[in-house]
Amino acid sequence: MRESNDDAVPLEFYDTRTRTQRVFEPLEAGHARVYTCGPTVYAPQHIGNLRSQLFADLLVRTLLSRGYQVTHVVNITDVGHLTDDADAGEDKMERAAAHAGRTAAEIAAEYTAQWVRDRELVGCRPPDVLCRATEHIQDQIDLIQRLEERGFTYRIDDGLYFATARFPRYAEFAGLDLNAQTSAARMADVPGKQHPADFALWKFAAPGVRRQQEWDSPWGRGFPGWHVECSAMSIRYLGPTFDIHTGGVDHVRVHHTNEIAQSECAYEMHPWVQTWMHNEFLNLAGQKMAKSEGRVALLEDLIADGHVPLVYRYFFLQAHYRQQQAFTPEAMDAARTGYDRLVRVASEVRGASGKTRRSVMAPLRRRFQQALADDLNAPRALAVAWEVARSGELEPVERWTLLREFDTVLQLDLEHALPKSEQAAGESDPRIDALVAERERARAERDFANADRIRDELAAEGVTIEDTPEGARWRRE
RNA sequence: GGCGCCGUGGCCAAGUGGUAAGGCACGGGACUGCAAAUCCCUGAUCCCCGGUUCGAAUCCGGGCGGCGCCUCCA
């Protein structure tokens, strides 16, 4: 088939491990295995967190559009993530539970549900596997045992630790200078740590303290450290080596560095993951959106502002995932207008049929694919979609065919979404309907003073009237 | 202080050697009784300085400014 030539553009992704953009070649032909770092569910996930999921979804949908079978695993961290990464501090889940006067399980369930819902609302494909740390304790213990058998662990009073000094490549991934690290702080709270970069694999429950989340293990009652769950679960579902691991840039230094250390030492494998992809942050007021600063926006906030959730996805697509993106209410409004107009075009050509010309469609199709193949350049891909939308060369059926095709990746619901001006079609309000009818009568009698008065009154309460060939219609802004 | 990223029209944002994608806003036009919605048109030489090159937003050097990581963080 000639069609297959369009797929010849090789997919290239920027890989953090090698700091280069490389052609993607899965370990198993035709099958891409992807692991995405999901949330620690101790608090609501904001739209910055959501950016990571949108990025992973863009990746997965791009792979699917190229005909790959994809196994996408996403984790939920619901235990072991401490407030302080130096293996001291409280467990975030336990703390959140204590503050709310509820159980850790309740907290986790609530925020997991919210996160799942938000993901769906912005068009993220459900993961093939959604796995929770608390449901994989044995997998984590097994992994730690492999490390113990191979001599990578040591035991001190508060837990079993990973000895980074025994893994020569430890600093390689993140380009760390271990000697220059500000080690004092990380050593202070944990007596016995051999190196500041060492991290807990299994933490013991403090003497006399009954935790909500604790389990028996070969080393004593306690809970797994942060990082272990990702190694254990990704390997459980994707095998001891797989293709792509995604996450936020903040994870490069500690979380992913430690995952690599655990996994490569436990399974004597290198490189453990072929390609590491990291998304940049969403900025709010010039700085990264951060829970700890209270500088966050939730998807429900955007919805409360009158935005359709997919407007946020459209917003996301306007910037490259490896660039910091500036979030402002104005930018959201701009995205909303842009999205609505794109939807309008789609709705106008929706369902068009007839003959299509390959000669005019192929270049656009190819440029769309090239954009995505170039390290998921969504802004460029979106620009091609706009070109199609506003093309004077293409027939409606051709525009529809391309837009529907592009939307399998963009996922902007171009197949069903209604433009703003048509959303009121199903809405009805006897009082407003009557006023609109009254204005229609006034207009028919060329009594424009009265007609305009009615329109102004409705406008004052946020109702906009549009006169169309089929008569007047209204909508709430 | 160390490491990394970034600085493109009013705003958001692509573009990494050959005379600046796209979206939003503004202005102009078409349409309209006037509007709304829609459509069309218009706008930047790319933070500053120096260098390499026939040619640089794009490479190199030096500034200035911003952000991130190094401490919880997608």
Coordinates of C-alpha atoms (C1' of nucleotides) in Angstrom, one line a residue:
Chain A
M1 CA 0.0 0.0 0.0
R2 CA 1.2 3.5 -0.8
E3 CA -0.3 4.6 2.5
S4 CA 2.5 2.9 4.4
N5 CA 5.0 5.3 2.9
D6 CA 3.5 8.0 5.0
D7 CA 4.5 6.1 8.0
A8 CA 8.1 6.0 7.0
V9 CA 9.0 9.1 9.0
P10 CA 10.8 7.6 11.9
L11 CA 9.7 8.5 15.4
E12 CA 12.3 10.3 17.4
F13 CA 12.3 11.1 21.1
Y14 CA 14.6 13.1 23.3
D15 CA 16.1 10.7 25.8
T16 CA 17.3 12.1 29.1
R17 CA 19.7 9.2 29.6
T18 CA 21.8 9.9 26.6
R19 CA 20.8 13.6 26.3
T20 CA 20.1 13.1 22.6
Q21 CA 17.1 12.8 20.3
R22 CA 17.1 9.2 19.0
V23 CA 15.1 7.1 16.7
F24 CA 12.6 5.0 18.6
E25 CA 13.1 1.2 18.3
P26 CA 11.1 -0.9 20.7
L27 CA 12.8 -3.9 22.2
E28 CA 10.0 -6.1 20.8
A29 CA 9.1 -5.2 17.2
G30 CA 5.7 -3.5 17.0
H31 CA 5.2 -3.4 20.8
A32 CA 6.0 -0.3 22.9
R33 CA 6.1 -0.7 26.7
V34 CA 5.7 2.5 28.6
Y35 CA 5.8 3.3 32.3
T36 CA 4.6 6.7 33.6
C37 CA 5.2 8.0 37.1
G38 CA 1.8 8.8 38.5
P39 CA 0.8 10.8 41.6
T40 CA 1.4 10.4 45.3
V41 CA -2.2 10.6 46.4
Y42 CA -2.1 12.6 49.6
A43 CA -3.5 15.8 48.1
P44 CA -5.5 17.0 45.1
Q45 CA -3.6 16.9 41.8
H46 CA -3.3 20.2 40.1
I47 CA -3.1 21.0 36.4
G48 CA 0.7 21.0 36.5
N49 CA 0.6 17.4 37.6
L50 CA -2.0 16.9 34.8
R51 CA 0.5 18.1 32.3
S52 CA 2.6 15.0 33.0
Q53 CA -0.3 12.8 32.2
L54 CA -1.2 14.8 29.0
F55 CA 2.4 14.4 27.9
A56 CA 2.4 10.7 28.5
D57 CA -1.0 10.4 26.7
L58 CA 0.4 12.3 23.7
L59 CA 3.2 9.8 23.6
V60 CA 1.0 6.8 23.9
R61 CA -1.5 8.1 21.3
T62 CA 1.4 8.9 18.9
L63 CA 2.7 5.4 19.3
L64 CA -0.8 4.0 18.7
S65 CA -1.2 6.1 15.6
R66 CA 1.9 4.6 14.2
G67 CA 0.4 1.1 14.6
Y68 CA 2.3 0.1 17.7
Q69 CA 0.7 -2.1 20.3
V70 CA 1.2 -0.2 23.5
T71 CA 1.3 -1.4 27.1
H72 CA 1.0 1.7 29.3
V73 CA 1.5 1.2 33.0
V74 CA 0.8 4.1 35.4
N75 CA 1.4 3.9 39.2
I76 CA -0.3 5.3 42.2
T77 CA 2.0 5.9 45.1
D78 CA -0.1 5.5 48.2
V79 CA 2.6 4.7 50.8
G80 CA 6.2 5.5 51.7
H81 CA 6.7 8.9 50.1
L82 CA 8.1 11.0 52.9
T83 CA 7.8 14.7 53.4
D84 CA 11.6 14.9 53.4
D85 CA 13.6 13.1 50.8
A86 CA 16.6 12.5 53.0
D87 CA 14.7 9.5 54.5
A88 CA 13.6 11.4 57.5
G89 CA 10.3 13.3 57.9
E90 CA 6.8 11.9 57.9
D91 CA 5.0 9.7 55.5
K92 CA 2.8 12.0 53.4
M93 CA -0.1 9.6 53.4
E94 CA 0.0 9.2 57.2
R95 CA 0.3 12.9 57.7
A96 CA -2.6 13.8 55.4
A97 CA -4.7 11.2 57.1
A98 CA -3.9 12.5 60.6
H99 CA -4.6 16.1 59.6
A100 CA -8.0 15.1 58.0
G101 CA -9.0 12.8 60.8
R102 CA -9.5 10.0 58.3
T103 CA -7.7 6.9 57.2
A104 CA -4.8 6.8 54.8
A105 CA -6.9 4.5 52.6
E106 CA -9.7 6.9 52.5
I107 CA -7.4 9.8 51.5
A108 CA -5.8 7.7 48.9
A109 CA -9.1 6.6 47.5
E110 CA -10.5 10.1 47.3
Y111 CA -7.5 11.6 45.5
T112 CA -7.0 8.7 43.2
A113 CA -10.6 9.0 42.1
Q114 CA -10.2 12.7 41.5
W115 CA -7.0 12.1 39.5
V116 CA -8.6 9.3 37.4
R117 CA -11.6 11.6 36.7
D118 CA -9.4 14.6 35.7
R119 CA -7.4 12.4 33.4
E120 CA -10.5 11.2 31.7
L121 CA -11.9 14.7 31.4
V122 CA -8.9 15.9 29.5
G123 CA -9.0 12.9 27.1
C124 CA -6.2 10.7 28.6
R125 CA -6.5 7.1 27.6
P126 CA -7.0 4.9 30.6
P127 CA -3.7 3.1 31.4
D128 CA -3.6 -0.6 30.5
V129 CA -2.4 -1.2 34.1
L130 CA -3.0 1.2 37.0
C131 CA -1.1 -0.2 39.9
R132 CA -0.9 0.9 43.5
A133 CA 2.1 0.6 45.8
T134 CA 0.1 -0.8 48.7
E135 CA -1.1 -3.6 46.5
H136 CA 2.4 -4.7 45.5
I137 CA 4.2 -4.9 48.8
Q138 CA 5.4 -8.5 48.0
D139 CA 6.8 -7.4 44.7
Q140 CA 8.7 -4.7 46.5
I141 CA 10.0 -7.1 49.1
D142 CA 11.1 -9.5 46.4
L143 CA 13.1 -6.7 44.7
I144 CA 14.7 -5.7 47.9
Q145 CA 15.7 -9.3 48.5
R146 CA 17.4 -9.5 45.2
L147 CA 19.4 -6.4 46.1
E148 CA 20.2 -7.9 49.5
E149 CA 21.4 -11.2 47.9
R150 CA 23.7 -9.2 45.6
G151 CA 25.2 -7.2 48.4
F152 CA 23.7 -3.8 47.7
T153 CA 22.1 -3.2 51.0
Y154 CA 23.0 -2.5 54.6
R155 CA 20.9 -2.3 57.7
I156 CA 20.8 0.5 60.2
D157 CA 18.4 1.4 63.1
D158 CA 15.6 2.8 61.1
G159 CA 15.7 0.7 58.0
L160 CA 17.4 -1.2 55.2
Y161 CA 19.3 1.1 52.9
F162 CA 20.7 1.0 49.4
A163 CA 24.5 1.5 49.2
T164 CA 25.0 3.8 46.3
A165 CA 28.8 3.5 46.6
R166 CA 28.5 -0.1 45.3
F167 CA 26.8 1.0 42.1
P168 CA 29.5 2.9 40.1
R169 CA 27.1 4.3 37.6
Y170 CA 24.9 5.9 40.3
A171 CA 25.7 9.5 39.4
E172 CA 25.8 8.9 35.6
F173 CA 22.1 9.3 34.7
A174 CA 21.6 12.7 36.3
G175 CA 25.1 13.9 35.8
L176 CA 25.5 14.3 39.6
D177 CA 28.6 15.3 41.4
L178 CA 28.3 13.3 44.5
N179 CA 31.2 14.9 46.2
A180 CA 29.8 18.4 45.8
Q181 CA 26.4 17.5 47.1
T182 CA 25.2 19.4 50.1
S183 CA 25.4 16.2 52.2
A184 CA 25.2 17.5 55.7
A185 CA 21.5 18.0 55.7
R186 CA 20.8 14.6 54.2
M187 CA 23.1 12.8 56.7
A188 CA 22.0 14.5 59.8
D189 CA 18.6 13.0 60.4
V190 CA 19.6 9.4 59.7
P191 CA 22.5 8.2 61.9
G192 CA 24.4 5.4 60.2
K193 CA 23.8 6.3 56.6
Q194 CA 27.1 5.5 54.8
H195 CA 26.6 8.1 52.0
P196 CA 24.3 11.0 51.7
A197 CA 22.9 9.7 48.5
D198 CA 22.0 6.3 50.0
F199 CA 18.2 5.8 50.3
A200 CA 15.8 3.6 52.3
L201 CA 14.5 0.5 50.7
W202 CA 12.5 -0.6 53.7
K203 CA 11.7 1.6 56.7
F204 CA 11.0 0.2 60.1
A205 CA 7.9 1.3 61.9
A206 CA 9.1 3.5 64.8
P207 CA 9.2 1.7 68.1
G208 CA 5.8 1.9 69.9
V209 CA 4.2 3.6 66.9
R210 CA 1.4 1.9 65.2
R211 CA 1.2 3.0 61.6
Q212 CA -1.9 2.7 59.5
Q213 CA 0.2 1.3 56.7
E214 CA 2.7 -1.3 57.8
W215 CA 3.6 -4.8 56.7
D216 CA 5.8 -7.7 57.8
S217 CA 9.0 -8.2 55.9
P218 CA 12.2 -10.3 56.3
W219 CA 13.7 -7.3 57.9
G220 CA 10.9 -6.4 60.3
R221 CA 7.6 -4.7 60.4
G222 CA 7.5 -1.5 58.4
F223 CA 6.9 0.0 54.9
P224 CA 8.7 0.3 51.6
G225 CA 10.7 3.3 50.8
W226 CA 9.7 5.7 48.0
H227 CA 11.3 4.6 44.6
V228 CA 11.0 0.9 45.2
E229 CA 7.4 0.8 44.2
C230 CA 8.2 2.1 40.7
S231 CA 11.0 -0.3 40.1
A232 CA 9.0 -3.3 41.4
M233 CA 5.7 -2.5 39.6
S234 CA 7.2 -1.5 36.2
I235 CA 9.3 -4.7 36.2
R236 CA 6.3 -6.7 37.3
Y237 CA 4.2 -5.5 34.4
L238 CA 6.7 -4.6 31.7
G239 CA 9.6 -7.0 32.3
P240 CA 13.1 -6.4 33.6
T241 CA 13.8 -4.0 30.8
F242 CA 11.4 -2.0 28.7
D243 CA 11.2 0.9 26.3
I244 CA 10.1 4.2 27.8
H245 CA 9.7 5.7 31.2
T246 CA 8.1 9.1 31.6
G247 CA 7.9 11.6 34.4
G248 CA 8.4 15.2 35.4
V249 CA 11.9 16.7 35.2
D250 CA 12.0 17.0 38.9
H251 CA 12.3 13.3 39.2
V252 CA 15.6 13.0 37.2
R253 CA 17.9 13.7 40.2
V254 CA 16.5 11.5 42.9
H255 CA 13.6 9.4 42.1
H256 CA 14.6 8.1 38.7
T257 CA 18.3 7.9 39.6
N258 CA 17.3 5.6 42.5
E259 CA 14.9 3.6 40.4
I260 CA 17.7 2.9 38.0
A261 CA 20.1 2.0 40.8
Q262 CA 17.6 -0.5 42.3
S263 CA 16.5 -2.0 39.0
E264 CA 19.9 -2.3 37.3
C265 CA 21.5 -3.9 40.4
A266 CA 18.6 -6.3 41.1
Y267 CA 18.4 -7.5 37.6
E268 CA 22.0 -6.9 36.5
M269 CA 20.7 -5.0 33.5
H270 CA 21.9 -2.0 31.7
P271 CA 20.4 0.1 30.5
W272 CA 17.3 -0.8 32.4
V273 CA 15.0 1.5 30.4
Q274 CA 15.9 2.4 26.8
T275 CA 14.4 5.9 26.7
W276 CA 13.7 8.3 29.5
M277 CA 11.3 11.2 28.7
H278 CA 10.7 14.1 31.1
N279 CA 8.2 16.9 30.8
E280 CA 8.9 20.4 31.9
F281 CA 6.8 22.3 34.4
L282 CA 3.8 24.4 34.1
N283 CA 4.5 27.9 35.5
L284 CA 2.1 30.1 37.3
A285 CA 2.9 33.7 38.1
G286 CA 6.4 33.2 36.7
Q287 CA 7.3 30.2 38.8
K288 CA 6.5 26.6 38.8
M289 CA 3.1 25.5 40.0
A290 CA 3.7 24.0 43.4
K291 CA 1.6 22.5 46.1
S292 CA 4.0 23.5 48.8
E293 CA 3.7 27.2 47.8
G294 CA 0.0 27.0 47.6
R295 CA 0.4 28.2 44.1
V296 CA -1.9 25.8 42.2
A297 CA -4.9 25.6 40.0
L298 CA -7.1 22.6 39.7
L299 CA -9.0 21.3 36.8
E300 CA -12.2 21.9 38.7
D301 CA -11.1 25.6 39.1
L302 CA -10.9 25.9 35.3
I303 CA -14.3 24.2 35.0
A304 CA -15.7 26.6 37.6
D305 CA -14.4 29.4 35.3
G306 CA -16.6 28.1 32.6
H307 CA -14.0 26.2 30.6
V308 CA -14.7 22.8 29.0
P309 CA -11.9 20.4 30.3
L310 CA -10.6 19.8 26.8
V311 CA -9.7 23.5 26.6
Y312 CA -6.9 22.6 29.0
R313 CA -5.8 19.8 26.6
Y314 CA -5.8 22.3 23.8
F315 CA -3.8 24.7 25.9
F316 CA -1.3 21.9 26.6
L317 CA -0.9 21.1 22.9
Q318 CA 0.1 24.7 22.2
A319 CA 3.5 24.3 23.9
H320 CA 6.2 21.7 23.5
Y321 CA 6.3 19.3 26.5
R322 CA 10.0 19.9 27.2
Q323 CA 9.5 23.7 27.5
Q324 CA 8.2 25.4 30.6
Q325 CA 4.7 26.6 29.8
A326 CA 3.2 29.8 31.2
F327 CA -0.3 29.4 32.7
T328 CA -2.4 32.5 33.0
P329 CA -6.2 33.0 33.0
E330 CA -5.7 35.0 29.8
A331 CA -3.9 32.2 28.1
M332 CA -6.7 29.9 29.1
D333 CA -9.3 32.3 27.6
A334 CA -7.2 32.4 24.4
A335 CA -7.1 28.6 24.3
R336 CA -10.8 28.5 24.8
T337 CA -11.5 30.8 21.9
G338 CA -9.1 28.9 19.7
Y339 CA -10.5 25.5 20.7
D340 CA -14.1 26.7 20.1
R341 CA -13.2 27.9 16.6
L342 CA -11.5 24.7 15.8
V343 CA -14.5 22.8 17.0
R344 CA -16.8 25.0 14.9
V345 CA -14.8 24.2 11.7
A346 CA -15.0 20.5 12.6
S347 CA -18.7 20.6 13.2
E348 CA -19.2 22.3 9.8
V349 CA -17.4 19.6 7.8
R350 CA -18.3 16.8 10.1
G351 CA -19.7 13.8 8.3
A352 CA -18.9 15.2 4.9
S353 CA -18.5 12.5 2.2
G354 CA -17.4 12.2 -1.3
K355 CA -14.2 11.7 -3.2
T356 CA -10.9 12.6 -1.6
R357 CA -7.7 13.6 -3.4
R358 CA -4.7 11.9 -2.0
S359 CA -2.4 14.4 -3.8
V360 CA -3.5 17.3 -1.7
M361 CA -4.0 15.4 1.6
A362 CA -0.7 13.5 1.7
P363 CA 1.6 16.5 2.3
L364 CA -0.6 17.7 5.2
R365 CA -0.8 14.2 6.7
R366 CA 2.9 13.8 6.3
R367 CA 3.7 17.2 8.0
F368 CA 1.4 16.3 10.9
Q369 CA 3.2 13.0 11.4
Q370 CA 6.6 14.7 11.0
A371 CA 5.8 17.1 13.7
L372 CA 4.9 14.4 16.2
A373 CA 7.8 12.2 15.0
D374 CA 10.1 15.1 15.9
D375 CA 10.0 14.5 19.7
L376 CA 6.3 15.0 19.9
N377 CA 6.1 18.6 18.6
A378 CA 2.5 19.1 19.3
P379 CA 2.5 22.9 18.6
R380 CA 3.6 22.2 15.1
A381 CA 1.1 19.4 14.7
L382 CA -1.7 21.6 15.9
A383 CA -0.6 24.3 13.4
V384 CA -1.0 21.7 10.6
A385 CA -4.5 21.0 11.9
W386 CA -5.3 24.7 11.7
E387 CA -4.0 24.8 8.2
V388 CA -6.4 22.0 7.3
A389 CA -9.2 23.7 9.2
R390 CA -8.8 26.9 7.3
S391 CA -7.7 25.6 4.0
G392 CA -9.4 27.0 0.9
E393 CA -7.9 24.2 -1.2
L394 CA -9.4 21.2 0.5
E395 CA -12.9 19.9 0.1
P396 CA -15.0 19.5 3.2
V397 CA -14.7 15.7 3.0
E398 CA -10.9 16.1 2.8
R399 CA -10.8 18.4 5.8
W400 CA -13.0 16.2 7.8
T401 CA -11.0 13.1 6.9
L402 CA -7.7 14.7 8.0
L403 CA -9.1 16.4 11.1
R404 CA -10.7 13.1 12.3
E405 CA -7.4 11.4 11.6
F406 CA -5.4 14.0 13.5
D407 CA -7.8 13.9 16.4
T408 CA -6.9 10.3 17.3
V409 CA -3.7 11.9 18.6
L410 CA -4.9 15.4 19.5
Q411 CA -8.0 13.9 21.2
L412 CA -10.0 17.2 21.1
D413 CA -13.3 15.4 20.5
L414 CA -13.6 17.0 17.1
E415 CA -16.0 14.2 16.2
H416 CA -18.7 15.2 18.7
A417 CA -17.9 18.6 20.4
L418 CA -20.4 21.4 19.7
P419 CA -19.2 25.0 19.2
K420 CA -20.2 27.4 21.8
S421 CA -22.9 29.0 19.6
E422 CA -24.7 25.7 19.2
Q423 CA -24.5 24.5 22.8
A424 CA -27.6 26.5 23.7
A425 CA -29.6 24.5 21.3
G426 CA -30.7 22.1 23.9
E427 CA -31.2 24.8 26.5
S428 CA -34.5 26.4 27.0
D429 CA -35.8 29.1 29.3
P430 CA -39.5 30.2 28.9
R431 CA -38.7 33.8 30.0
I432 CA -35.7 34.3 27.7
D433 CA -37.4 32.5 24.9
A434 CA -40.3 34.9 25.2
L435 CA -38.1 37.9 25.2
V436 CA -36.2 36.7 22.2
A437 CA -39.5 36.2 20.4
E438 CA -40.7 39.6 21.4
R439 CA -37.5 41.1 20.0
E440 CA -38.1 39.2 16.8
R441 CA -41.5 40.7 16.5
A442 CA -40.1 44.2 17.1
R443 CA -37.5 43.7 14.5
A444 CA -40.1 42.5 12.0
E445 CA -41.9 45.8 12.6
R446 CA -38.6 47.6 12.3
D447 CA -39.0 48.8 15.9
F448 CA -35.2 48.6 16.4
A449 CA -35.3 50.7 19.6
N450 CA -37.3 48.1 21.4
A451 CA -35.4 45.2 19.8
D452 CA -32.1 46.7 20.9
R453 CA -33.4 47.4 24.4
I454 CA -34.3 43.7 24.8
R455 CA -31.0 42.6 23.5
D456 CA -29.2 45.0 25.9
E457 CA -31.2 43.7 28.8
L458 CA -30.4 40.1 28.1
A459 CA -26.7 41.0 27.5
A460 CA -26.7 42.5 30.9
E461 CA -27.5 39.2 32.4
G462 CA -24.9 37.4 30.3
V463 CA -27.2 36.2 27.5
T464 CA -26.0 36.8 23.9
I465 CA -28.3 36.8 21.0
E466 CA -27.2 35.7 17.5
D467 CA -29.3 36.4 14.5
T468 CA -28.9 33.6 11.9
P469 CA -30.7 32.8 8.7
E470 CA -32.7 30.3 10.6
G471 CA -33.8 32.9 13.1
A472 CA -32.5 34.3 16.4
R473 CA -30.9 32.0 19.0
W474 CA -29.3 32.8 22.3
R475 CA -26.6 31.4 24.6
R476 CA -25.2 32.2 28.0
E477 CA -21.6 33.4 28.1
Chain B
rG1 C1' 27.9 28.5 44.9
rG2 C1' 27.3 23.9 41.4
rC3 C1' 24.5 21.8 37.2
rG4 C1' 20.6 22.5 33.4
rC5 C1' 17.1 25.3 30.5
rC6 C1' 15.2 29.7 28.5
rG7 C1' 14.9 35.1 26.6
rU8 C1' 11.0 35.4 19.1
rG9 C1' 5.4 40.8 17.1
rG10 C1' 0.5 43.3 22.7
rC11 C1' 0.0 37.9 24.9
rC12 C1' 0.8 32.4 24.4
rA13 C1' 4.2 29.8 21.3
rA14 C1' 6.9 26.9 16.8
rG15 C1' 11.3 27.5 14.2
rU16 C1' 18.6 25.5 15.7
rG17 C1' 22.7 28.1 9.0
rG18 C1' 19.5 30.6 3.7
rU19 C1' 15.7 36.3 4.0
rA20 C1' 10.5 34.4 10.9
rA21 C1' 4.6 28.3 11.8
rG22 C1' 0.2 28.6 14.4
rG23 C1' -3.4 30.4 18.1
rC24 C1' -5.3 34.7 20.9
rA25 C1' -5.8 40.0 21.1
rC26 C1' -5.7 44.8 18.4
rG27 C1' -6.8 47.6 13.8
rG28 C1' -9.1 47.5 8.8
rG29 C1' -12.7 45.2 5.5
rA30 C1' -17.1 41.9 4.2
rC31 C1' -21.8 40.5 6.2
rU32 C1' -25.8 42.9 9.6
rG33 C1' -31.1 47.8 10.6
rC34 C1' -27.0 48.1 14.4
rA35 C1' -24.8 44.1 16.7
rA36 C1' -23.3 39.0 17.7
rA37 C1' -21.2 34.9 15.2
rU38 C1' -18.4 33.9 10.8
rC39 C1' -14.9 35.0 6.8
rC40 C1' -10.8 38.0 4.6
rC41 C1' -6.5 41.4 5.3
rU42 C1' -2.6 44.0 8.1
rG43 C1' 1.8 43.5 12.0
rA44 C1' 8.0 41.2 14.5
rU45 C1' 14.7 40.7 11.9
rC46 C1' 14.2 37.3 16.8
rC47 C1' 17.5 40.6 25.0
rC48 C1' 22.5 43.3 24.2
rC49 C1' 27.7 43.4 22.4
rG50 C1' 31.5 41.0 19.6
rG51 C1' 33.0 36.8 16.4
rU52 C1' 32.7 32.7 12.6
rU53 C1' 30.2 32.4 7.6
rC54 C1' 28.7 34.3 1.0
rG55 C1' 24.6 34.2 4.6
rA56 C1' 22.7 33.4 11.7
rA57 C1' 16.9 34.1 15.5
rU58 C1' 19.6 29.5 14.5
rC59 C1' 27.1 28.3 15.6
rC60 C1' 31.1 30.4 19.1
rG61 C1' 32.6 34.1 23.1
rG62 C1' 31.1 37.8 26.7
rG63 C1' 27.2 40.4 29.1
rC64 C1' 22.1 41.3 31.1
rG65 C1' 17.4 39.0 32.5
rG66 C1' 14.2 34.9 33.9
rC67 C1' 13.1 29.7 35.4
rG68 C1' 14.3 24.8 37.2
rC69 C1' 17.2 21.1 40.0
rC70 C1' 20.8 20.7 44.1
rU71 C1' 15.3 20.4 50.0
rC72 C1' 8.9 18.0 49.2
rC73 C1' 7.3 18.6 44.2
rA74 C1' 4.7 16.3 37.6

